[in-house]
Amino acid sequence: MQYWLMKSEPDEFSIHDLKNRPGKTEAWNGVRNYQARNHIRDGMKAGDLAFFYHSSCEIPGIAGTMQILDKACPDPTALDKLSKYFDPGSDPANPRWYLVEVKFKKQFRRIITLTELREHRTLQEMNLLKKGSRLSVMPVTKKQWDYILGLE
DNA sequence: GCCAACGTTGGC
DNA sequence: GCCAACGTTGGC
C-alpha cells in the first residue's frame, strides 16, 4: 500500500466534480510528464490512496482523498485527435502515456492550504513543498499521509 | 551530447 | 498578468 498526491486544477476538474461523478470514479487522464507517468505506470497499485490537490487556483491545497482502483492502463486521450491531451508522437503499439482510475474517498471539511503545509517541519521534505517542484503526481510517505490527515 | 530557445507549470 | 523554475525540442 502506497500513498500519493495528485494535482488537478479545480476549474478543470475538482474534488467536487469527482464526488459527483457516477460511481464517484474518474479516469485520471492527461498526465504528460514522464516522471509523473512513471509514478502512475510503475508505482501505483489497486488500493493505494492519494491526496487530491487543487492547483493553479485561488487557494491551492489538499482538498481530500481518493483511492486508486486498478493498475495503470494506456491513456486513450493521447491518441484522440480531438482531445486537448492528444500527443502526435504517441504510438498505439507502444503507449507513451498512462492513466489510473480513481475513486472519491473523502472531501476534507476545509482545504489544507499550501501555505499551511509549509508551516509544518514534519512535512518539509515533501516534494510538493520543494522550490520549483512542478510534478503533478508524486509519492507521499505514510508518515506525511498520517500527519496531514491529522491536520484536518 | 551540448545547449539555446521555447513551452509549461503554478504560486503569487 | 508576471515570472521563476523546470521540461522538451531540435540544430549543430
JSON list of C-alpha atoms (C1' of nucleotides) in Angstrom, two decimals:
[
{"chain": "A", "resi": 1, "resn": "MET", "atom": "CA", "xyz": [0.00, 0.00, 0.00]},
{"chain": "A", "resi": 2, "resn": "GLN", "atom": "CA", "xyz": [1.41, 3.31, -1.06]},
{"chain": "A", "resi": 3, "resn": "TYR", "atom": "CA", "xyz": [0.33, 6.91, -0.79]},
{"chain": "A", "resi": 4, "resn": "TRP", "atom": "CA", "xyz": [0.31, 9.61, -3.44]},
{"chain": "A", "resi": 5, "resn": "LEU", "atom": "CA", "xyz": [-0.53, 13.22, -4.18]},
{"chain": "A", "resi": 6, "resn": "MET", "atom": "CA", "xyz": [-2.20, 14.14, -7.46]},
{"chain": "A", "resi": 7, "resn": "LYS", "atom": "CA", "xyz": [-2.77, 17.66, -8.71]},
{"chain": "A", "resi": 8, "resn": "SER", "atom": "CA", "xyz": [-5.70, 18.98, -10.66]},
{"chain": "A", "resi": 9, "resn": "GLU", "atom": "CA", "xyz": [-6.85, 22.47, -11.50]},
{"chain": "A", "resi": 10, "resn": "PRO", "atom": "CA", "xyz": [-10.27, 22.74, -9.87]},
{"chain": "A", "resi": 11, "resn": "ASP", "atom": "CA", "xyz": [-11.51, 24.87, -12.76]},
{"chain": "A", "resi": 12, "resn": "GLU", "atom": "CA", "xyz": [-10.89, 21.80, -14.93]},
{"chain": "A", "resi": 13, "resn": "PHE", "atom": "CA", "xyz": [-11.70, 19.02, -12.51]},
{"chain": "A", "resi": 14, "resn": "SER", "atom": "CA", "xyz": [-12.22, 19.43, -8.76]},
{"chain": "A", "resi": 15, "resn": "ILE", "atom": "CA", "xyz": [-12.82, 17.06, -5.88]},
{"chain": "A", "resi": 16, "resn": "HIS", "atom": "CA", "xyz": [-16.42, 18.22, -6.04]},
{"chain": "A", "resi": 17, "resn": "ASP", "atom": "CA", "xyz": [-16.58, 17.01, -9.65]},
{"chain": "A", "resi": 18, "resn": "LEU", "atom": "CA", "xyz": [-15.15, 13.63, -8.64]},
{"chain": "A", "resi": 19, "resn": "LYS", "atom": "CA", "xyz": [-17.66, 13.29, -5.82]},
{"chain": "A", "resi": 20, "resn": "ASN", "atom": "CA", "xyz": [-20.49, 13.92, -8.27]},
{"chain": "A", "resi": 21, "resn": "ARG", "atom": "CA", "xyz": [-19.37, 11.52, -10.98]},
{"chain": "A", "resi": 22, "resn": "PRO", "atom": "CA", "xyz": [-21.46, 8.39, -11.43]},
{"chain": "A", "resi": 23, "resn": "GLY", "atom": "CA", "xyz": [-19.85, 5.84, -9.14]},
{"chain": "A", "resi": 24, "resn": "LYS", "atom": "CA", "xyz": [-17.65, 8.68, -7.85]},
{"chain": "A", "resi": 25, "resn": "THR", "atom": "CA", "xyz": [-14.90, 7.49, -10.17]},
{"chain": "A", "resi": 26, "resn": "GLU", "atom": "CA", "xyz": [-12.88, 9.11, -12.91]},
{"chain": "A", "resi": 27, "resn": "ALA", "atom": "CA", "xyz": [-10.09, 8.22, -15.33]},
{"chain": "A", "resi": 28, "resn": "TRP", "atom": "CA", "xyz": [-7.16, 10.43, -14.32]},
{"chain": "A", "resi": 29, "resn": "ASN", "atom": "CA", "xyz": [-6.07, 11.25, -17.84]},
{"chain": "A", "resi": 30, "resn": "GLY", "atom": "CA", "xyz": [-3.92, 13.95, -19.38]},
{"chain": "A", "resi": 31, "resn": "VAL", "atom": "CA", "xyz": [-0.69, 13.41, -17.45]},
{"chain": "A", "resi": 32, "resn": "ARG", "atom": "CA", "xyz": [2.03, 14.37, -19.93]},
{"chain": "A", "resi": 33, "resn": "ASN", "atom": "CA", "xyz": [5.19, 14.38, -17.87]},
{"chain": "A", "resi": 34, "resn": "TYR", "atom": "CA", "xyz": [7.49, 11.36, -17.83]},
{"chain": "A", "resi": 35, "resn": "GLN", "atom": "CA", "xyz": [8.27, 11.37, -14.14]},
{"chain": "A", "resi": 36, "resn": "ALA", "atom": "CA", "xyz": [4.58, 11.64, -13.25]},
{"chain": "A", "resi": 37, "resn": "ARG", "atom": "CA", "xyz": [3.84, 8.96, -15.84]},
{"chain": "A", "resi": 38, "resn": "ASN", "atom": "CA", "xyz": [6.36, 6.64, -14.23]},
{"chain": "A", "resi": 39, "resn": "HIS", "atom": "CA", "xyz": [4.69, 7.03, -10.84]},
{"chain": "A", "resi": 40, "resn": "ILE", "atom": "CA", "xyz": [1.33, 6.20, -12.40]},
{"chain": "A", "resi": 41, "resn": "ARG", "atom": "CA", "xyz": [2.51, 3.34, -14.59]},
{"chain": "A", "resi": 42, "resn": "ASP", "atom": "CA", "xyz": [5.14, 1.74, -12.40]},
{"chain": "A", "resi": 43, "resn": "GLY", "atom": "CA", "xyz": [4.27, 2.78, -8.86]},
{"chain": "A", "resi": 44, "resn": "MET", "atom": "CA", "xyz": [0.54, 2.73, -8.42]},
{"chain": "A", "resi": 45, "resn": "LYS", "atom": "CA", "xyz": [-1.37, -0.35, -7.36]},
{"chain": "A", "resi": 46, "resn": "ALA", "atom": "CA", "xyz": [-5.03, -1.03, -6.75]},
{"chain": "A", "resi": 47, "resn": "GLY", "atom": "CA", "xyz": [-5.96, 0.08, -3.27]},
{"chain": "A", "resi": 48, "resn": "ASP", "atom": "CA", "xyz": [-3.34, 2.82, -2.96]},
{"chain": "A", "resi": 49, "resn": "LEU", "atom": "CA", "xyz": [-4.58, 6.11, -1.55]},
{"chain": "A", "resi": 50, "resn": "ALA", "atom": "CA", "xyz": [-3.98, 9.61, -2.88]},
{"chain": "A", "resi": 51, "resn": "PHE", "atom": "CA", "xyz": [-4.50, 13.19, -1.86]},
{"chain": "A", "resi": 52, "resn": "PHE", "atom": "CA", "xyz": [-6.50, 15.30, -4.29]},
{"chain": "A", "resi": 53, "resn": "TYR", "atom": "CA", "xyz": [-4.60, 18.59, -4.62]},
{"chain": "A", "resi": 54, "resn": "HIS", "atom": "CA", "xyz": [-6.12, 21.73, -6.11]},
{"chain": "A", "resi": 55, "resn": "SER", "atom": "CA", "xyz": [-3.53, 23.69, -8.08]},
{"chain": "A", "resi": 56, "resn": "SER", "atom": "CA", "xyz": [-3.45, 26.95, -10.05]},
{"chain": "A", "resi": 57, "resn": "CYS", "atom": "CA", "xyz": [-6.37, 28.39, -8.17]},
{"chain": "A", "resi": 58, "resn": "GLU", "atom": "CA", "xyz": [-7.20, 30.97, -5.55]},
{"chain": "A", "resi": 59, "resn": "ILE", "atom": "CA", "xyz": [-6.44, 28.71, -2.59]},
{"chain": "A", "resi": 60, "resn": "PRO", "atom": "CA", "xyz": [-4.05, 25.92, -3.60]},
{"chain": "A", "resi": 61, "resn": "GLY", "atom": "CA", "xyz": [-4.08, 22.96, -1.22]},
{"chain": "A", "resi": 62, "resn": "ILE", "atom": "CA", "xyz": [-5.24, 19.45, -0.43]},
{"chain": "A", "resi": 63, "resn": "ALA", "atom": "CA", "xyz": [-8.98, 19.06, -0.81]},
{"chain": "A", "resi": 64, "resn": "GLY", "atom": "CA", "xyz": [-9.49, 15.42, 0.16]},
{"chain": "A", "resi": 65, "resn": "THR", "atom": "CA", "xyz": [-8.57, 11.82, -0.57]},
{"chain": "A", "resi": 66, "resn": "MET", "atom": "CA", "xyz": [-9.26, 9.21, -3.18]},
{"chain": "A", "resi": 67, "resn": "GLN", "atom": "CA", "xyz": [-8.39, 5.60, -3.92]},
{"chain": "A", "resi": 68, "resn": "ILE", "atom": "CA", "xyz": [-6.56, 4.07, -6.86]},
{"chain": "A", "resi": 69, "resn": "LEU", "atom": "CA", "xyz": [-8.93, 1.44, -8.27]},
{"chain": "A", "resi": 70, "resn": "ASP", "atom": "CA", "xyz": [-6.65, -0.53, -10.55]},
{"chain": "A", "resi": 71, "resn": "LYS", "atom": "CA", "xyz": [-3.21, -0.61, -12.07]},
{"chain": "A", "resi": 72, "resn": "ALA", "atom": "CA", "xyz": [-2.47, 1.81, -14.86]},
{"chain": "A", "resi": 73, "resn": "CYS", "atom": "CA", "xyz": [-3.63, 1.43, -18.46]},
{"chain": "A", "resi": 74, "resn": "PRO", "atom": "CA", "xyz": [-2.74, 3.41, -21.60]},
{"chain": "A", "resi": 75, "resn": "ASP", "atom": "CA", "xyz": [-4.35, 6.87, -21.72]},
{"chain": "A", "resi": 76, "resn": "PRO", "atom": "CA", "xyz": [-6.64, 6.88, -24.79]},
{"chain": "A", "resi": 77, "resn": "THR", "atom": "CA", "xyz": [-6.72, 10.69, -24.94]},
{"chain": "A", "resi": 78, "resn": "ALA", "atom": "CA", "xyz": [-3.12, 10.61, -26.18]},
{"chain": "A", "resi": 79, "resn": "LEU", "atom": "CA", "xyz": [-4.39, 9.04, -29.42]},
{"chain": "A", "resi": 80, "resn": "ASP", "atom": "CA", "xyz": [-7.52, 11.14, -29.77]},
{"chain": "A", "resi": 81, "resn": "LYS", "atom": "CA", "xyz": [-7.00, 13.93, -32.27]},
{"chain": "A", "resi": 82, "resn": "LEU", "atom": "CA", "xyz": [-9.94, 15.82, -30.81]},
{"chain": "A", "resi": 83, "resn": "SER", "atom": "CA", "xyz": [-8.59, 15.72, -27.27]},
{"chain": "A", "resi": 84, "resn": "LYS", "atom": "CA", "xyz": [-6.62, 18.60, -25.82]},
{"chain": "A", "resi": 85, "resn": "TYR", "atom": "CA", "xyz": [-4.31, 15.90, -24.49]},
{"chain": "A", "resi": 86, "resn": "PHE", "atom": "CA", "xyz": [-3.60, 14.49, -27.95]},
{"chain": "A", "resi": 87, "resn": "ASP", "atom": "CA", "xyz": [0.06, 13.66, -28.45]},
{"chain": "A", "resi": 88, "resn": "PRO", "atom": "CA", "xyz": [1.02, 13.28, -32.11]},
{"chain": "A", "resi": 89, "resn": "GLY", "atom": "CA", "xyz": [4.24, 11.48, -31.13]},
{"chain": "A", "resi": 90, "resn": "SER", "atom": "CA", "xyz": [2.34, 8.78, -29.29]},
{"chain": "A", "resi": 91, "resn": "ASP", "atom": "CA", "xyz": [2.35, 5.28, -30.80]},
{"chain": "A", "resi": 92, "resn": "PRO", "atom": "CA", "xyz": [-0.69, 2.98, -30.28]},
{"chain": "A", "resi": 93, "resn": "ALA", "atom": "CA", "xyz": [1.58, -0.07, -30.45]},
{"chain": "A", "resi": 94, "resn": "ASN", "atom": "CA", "xyz": [3.82, 1.33, -27.75]},
{"chain": "A", "resi": 95, "resn": "PRO", "atom": "CA", "xyz": [1.82, 3.56, -25.41]},
{"chain": "A", "resi": 96, "resn": "ARG", "atom": "CA", "xyz": [3.64, 6.55, -24.01]},
{"chain": "A", "resi": 97, "resn": "TRP", "atom": "CA", "xyz": [1.05, 7.90, -21.56]},
{"chain": "A", "resi": 98, "resn": "TYR", "atom": "CA", "xyz": [-0.90, 6.09, -18.87]},
{"chain": "A", "resi": 99, "resn": "LEU", "atom": "CA", "xyz": [-3.81, 6.72, -16.56]},
{"chain": "A", "resi": 100, "resn": "VAL", "atom": "CA", "xyz": [-5.37, 5.21, -13.47]},
{"chain": "A", "resi": 101, "resn": "GLU", "atom": "CA", "xyz": [-8.99, 5.07, -12.40]},
{"chain": "A", "resi": 102, "resn": "VAL", "atom": "CA", "xyz": [-9.55, 6.88, -9.12]},
{"chain": "A", "resi": 103, "resn": "LYS", "atom": "CA", "xyz": [-12.48, 6.82, -6.71]},
{"chain": "A", "resi": 104, "resn": "PHE", "atom": "CA", "xyz": [-13.62, 9.55, -4.36]},
{"chain": "A", "resi": 105, "resn": "LYS", "atom": "CA", "xyz": [-12.99, 8.73, -0.75]},
{"chain": "A", "resi": 106, "resn": "LYS", "atom": "CA", "xyz": [-13.30, 11.86, 1.37]},
{"chain": "A", "resi": 107, "resn": "GLN", "atom": "CA", "xyz": [-13.65, 15.60, 0.98]},
{"chain": "A", "resi": 108, "resn": "PHE", "atom": "CA", "xyz": [-11.95, 17.48, 3.81]},
{"chain": "A", "resi": 109, "resn": "ARG", "atom": "CA", "xyz": [-14.08, 19.88, 5.79]},
{"chain": "A", "resi": 110, "resn": "ARG", "atom": "CA", "xyz": [-11.66, 22.57, 4.62]},
{"chain": "A", "resi": 111, "resn": "ILE", "atom": "CA", "xyz": [-8.80, 22.93, 2.18]},
{"chain": "A", "resi": 112, "resn": "ILE", "atom": "CA", "xyz": [-5.48, 22.21, 3.84]},
{"chain": "A", "resi": 113, "resn": "THR", "atom": "CA", "xyz": [-3.67, 25.03, 2.12]},
{"chain": "A", "resi": 114, "resn": "LEU", "atom": "CA", "xyz": [-0.21, 25.03, 0.61]},
{"chain": "A", "resi": 115, "resn": "THR", "atom": "CA", "xyz": [0.67, 27.89, 2.95]},
{"chain": "A", "resi": 116, "resn": "GLU", "atom": "CA", "xyz": [-0.34, 25.82, 5.94]},
{"chain": "A", "resi": 117, "resn": "LEU", "atom": "CA", "xyz": [1.55, 22.75, 4.75]},
{"chain": "A", "resi": 118, "resn": "ARG", "atom": "CA", "xyz": [4.70, 24.85, 4.53]},
{"chain": "A", "resi": 119, "resn": "GLU", "atom": "CA", "xyz": [4.41, 25.74, 8.20]},
{"chain": "A", "resi": 120, "resn": "HIS", "atom": "CA", "xyz": [4.96, 22.15, 9.32]},
{"chain": "A", "resi": 121, "resn": "ARG", "atom": "CA", "xyz": [8.51, 21.00, 9.91]},
{"chain": "A", "resi": 122, "resn": "THR", "atom": "CA", "xyz": [7.39, 17.37, 9.62]},
{"chain": "A", "resi": 123, "resn": "LEU", "atom": "CA", "xyz": [6.40, 17.98, 6.00]},
{"chain": "A", "resi": 124, "resn": "GLN", "atom": "CA", "xyz": [9.40, 19.95, 4.81]},
{"chain": "A", "resi": 125, "resn": "GLU", "atom": "CA", "xyz": [10.75, 17.01, 2.81]},
{"chain": "A", "resi": 126, "resn": "MET", "atom": "CA", "xyz": [7.58, 16.74, 0.72]},
{"chain": "A", "resi": 127, "resn": "ASN", "atom": "CA", "xyz": [8.26, 17.08, -2.99]},
{"chain": "A", "resi": 128, "resn": "LEU", "atom": "CA", "xyz": [5.25, 19.36, -3.22]},
{"chain": "A", "resi": 129, "resn": "LEU", "atom": "CA", "xyz": [6.91, 21.94, -0.99]},
{"chain": "A", "resi": 130, "resn": "LYS", "atom": "CA", "xyz": [10.30, 21.96, -2.68]},
{"chain": "A", "resi": 131, "resn": "LYS", "atom": "CA", "xyz": [11.30, 25.02, -4.64]},
{"chain": "A", "resi": 132, "resn": "GLY", "atom": "CA", "xyz": [10.47, 24.78, -8.31]},
{"chain": "A", "resi": 133, "resn": "SER", "atom": "CA", "xyz": [8.66, 21.45, -7.96]},
{"chain": "A", "resi": 134, "resn": "ARG", "atom": "CA", "xyz": [6.03, 21.06, -10.67]},
{"chain": "A", "resi": 135, "resn": "LEU", "atom": "CA", "xyz": [5.44, 17.34, -10.53]},
{"chain": "A", "resi": 136, "resn": "SER", "atom": "CA", "xyz": [1.73, 16.59, -10.79]},
{"chain": "A", "resi": 137, "resn": "VAL", "atom": "CA", "xyz": [1.85, 13.04, -9.42]},
{"chain": "A", "resi": 138, "resn": "MET", "atom": "CA", "xyz": [4.17, 12.27, -6.53]},
{"chain": "A", "resi": 139, "resn": "PRO", "atom": "CA", "xyz": [4.59, 9.74, -3.74]},
{"chain": "A", "resi": 140, "resn": "VAL", "atom": "CA", "xyz": [3.78, 10.68, -0.14]},
{"chain": "A", "resi": 141, "resn": "THR", "atom": "CA", "xyz": [5.24, 8.78, 2.82]},
{"chain": "A", "resi": 142, "resn": "LYS", "atom": "CA", "xyz": [2.95, 7.11, 5.34]},
{"chain": "A", "resi": 143, "resn": "LYS", "atom": "CA", "xyz": [4.26, 9.49, 7.96]},
{"chain": "A", "resi": 144, "resn": "GLN", "atom": "CA", "xyz": [3.34, 12.50, 5.83]},
{"chain": "A", "resi": 145, "resn": "TRP", "atom": "CA", "xyz": [-0.01, 10.98, 4.94]},
{"chain": "A", "resi": 146, "resn": "ASP", "atom": "CA", "xyz": [-0.99, 10.35, 8.57]},
{"chain": "A", "resi": 147, "resn": "TYR", "atom": "CA", "xyz": [0.28, 13.73, 9.67]},
{"chain": "A", "resi": 148, "resn": "ILE", "atom": "CA", "xyz": [-1.70, 15.60, 7.03]},
{"chain": "A", "resi": 149, "resn": "LEU", "atom": "CA", "xyz": [-4.88, 13.66, 7.87]},
{"chain": "A", "resi": 150, "resn": "GLY", "atom": "CA", "xyz": [-4.37, 14.87, 11.42]},
{"chain": "A", "resi": 151, "resn": "LEU", "atom": "CA", "xyz": [-4.40, 18.49, 10.30]},
{"chain": "A", "resi": 152, "resn": "GLU", "atom": "CA", "xyz": [-7.95, 18.50, 9.01]},
{"chain": "B", "resi": 1, "resn": "DG", "atom": "C1'", "xyz": [25.98, 15.16, -26.22]},
{"chain": "B", "resi": 2, "resn": "DC", "atom": "C1'", "xyz": [25.56, 20.18, -25.69]},
{"chain": "B", "resi": 3, "resn": "DC", "atom": "C1'", "xyz": [22.76, 23.93, -25.02]},
{"chain": "B", "resi": 4, "resn": "DA", "atom": "C1'", "xyz": [19.76, 27.80, -26.66]},
{"chain": "B", "resi": 5, "resn": "DA", "atom": "C1'", "xyz": [15.15, 28.56, -27.48]},
{"chain": "B", "resi": 6, "resn": "DC", "atom": "C1'", "xyz": [10.79, 27.66, -26.45]},
{"chain": "B", "resi": 7, "resn": "DG", "atom": "C1'", "xyz": [6.70, 25.92, -23.86]},
{"chain": "B", "resi": 8, "resn": "DT", "atom": "C1'", "xyz": [4.51, 24.79, -19.46]},
{"chain": "B", "resi": 9, "resn": "DT", "atom": "C1'", "xyz": [3.56, 24.86, -14.57]},
{"chain": "B", "resi": 10, "resn": "DG", "atom": "C1'", "xyz": [1.84, 27.06, -10.85]},
{"chain": "B", "resi": 11, "resn": "DG", "atom": "C1'", "xyz": [2.39, 30.29, -6.96]},
{"chain": "B", "resi": 12, "resn": "DC", "atom": "C1'", "xyz": [1.84, 34.92, -6.16]},
{"chain": "C", "resi": 1, "resn": "DG", "atom": "C1'", "xyz": [-0.56, 39.02, -15.60]},
{"chain": "C", "resi": 2, "resn": "DC", "atom": "C1'", "xyz": [4.12, 38.15, -14.06]},
{"chain": "C", "resi": 3, "resn": "DC", "atom": "C1'", "xyz": [7.86, 35.33, -13.87]},
{"chain": "C", "resi": 4, "resn": "DA", "atom": "C1'", "xyz": [10.95, 31.65, -11.77]},
{"chain": "C", "resi": 5, "resn": "DA", "atom": "C1'", "xyz": [11.85, 27.10, -12.44]},
{"chain": "C", "resi": 6, "resn": "DC", "atom": "C1'", "xyz": [11.67, 23.24, -14.94]},
{"chain": "C", "resi": 7, "resn": "DG", "atom": "C1'", "xyz": [11.00, 20.07, -19.10]},
{"chain": "C", "resi": 8, "resn": "DT", "atom": "C1'", "xyz": [11.29, 19.37, -24.05]},
{"chain": "C", "resi": 9, "resn": "DT", "atom": "C1'", "xyz": [12.85, 20.14, -28.68]},
{"chain": "C", "resi": 10, "resn": "DG", "atom": "C1'", "xyz": [15.97, 20.42, -32.24]},
{"chain": "C", "resi": 11, "resn": "DG", "atom": "C1'", "xyz": [20.12, 22.37, -34.58]},
{"chain": "C", "resi": 12, "resn": "DC", "atom": "C1'", "xyz": [24.79, 21.59, -34.52]}
]
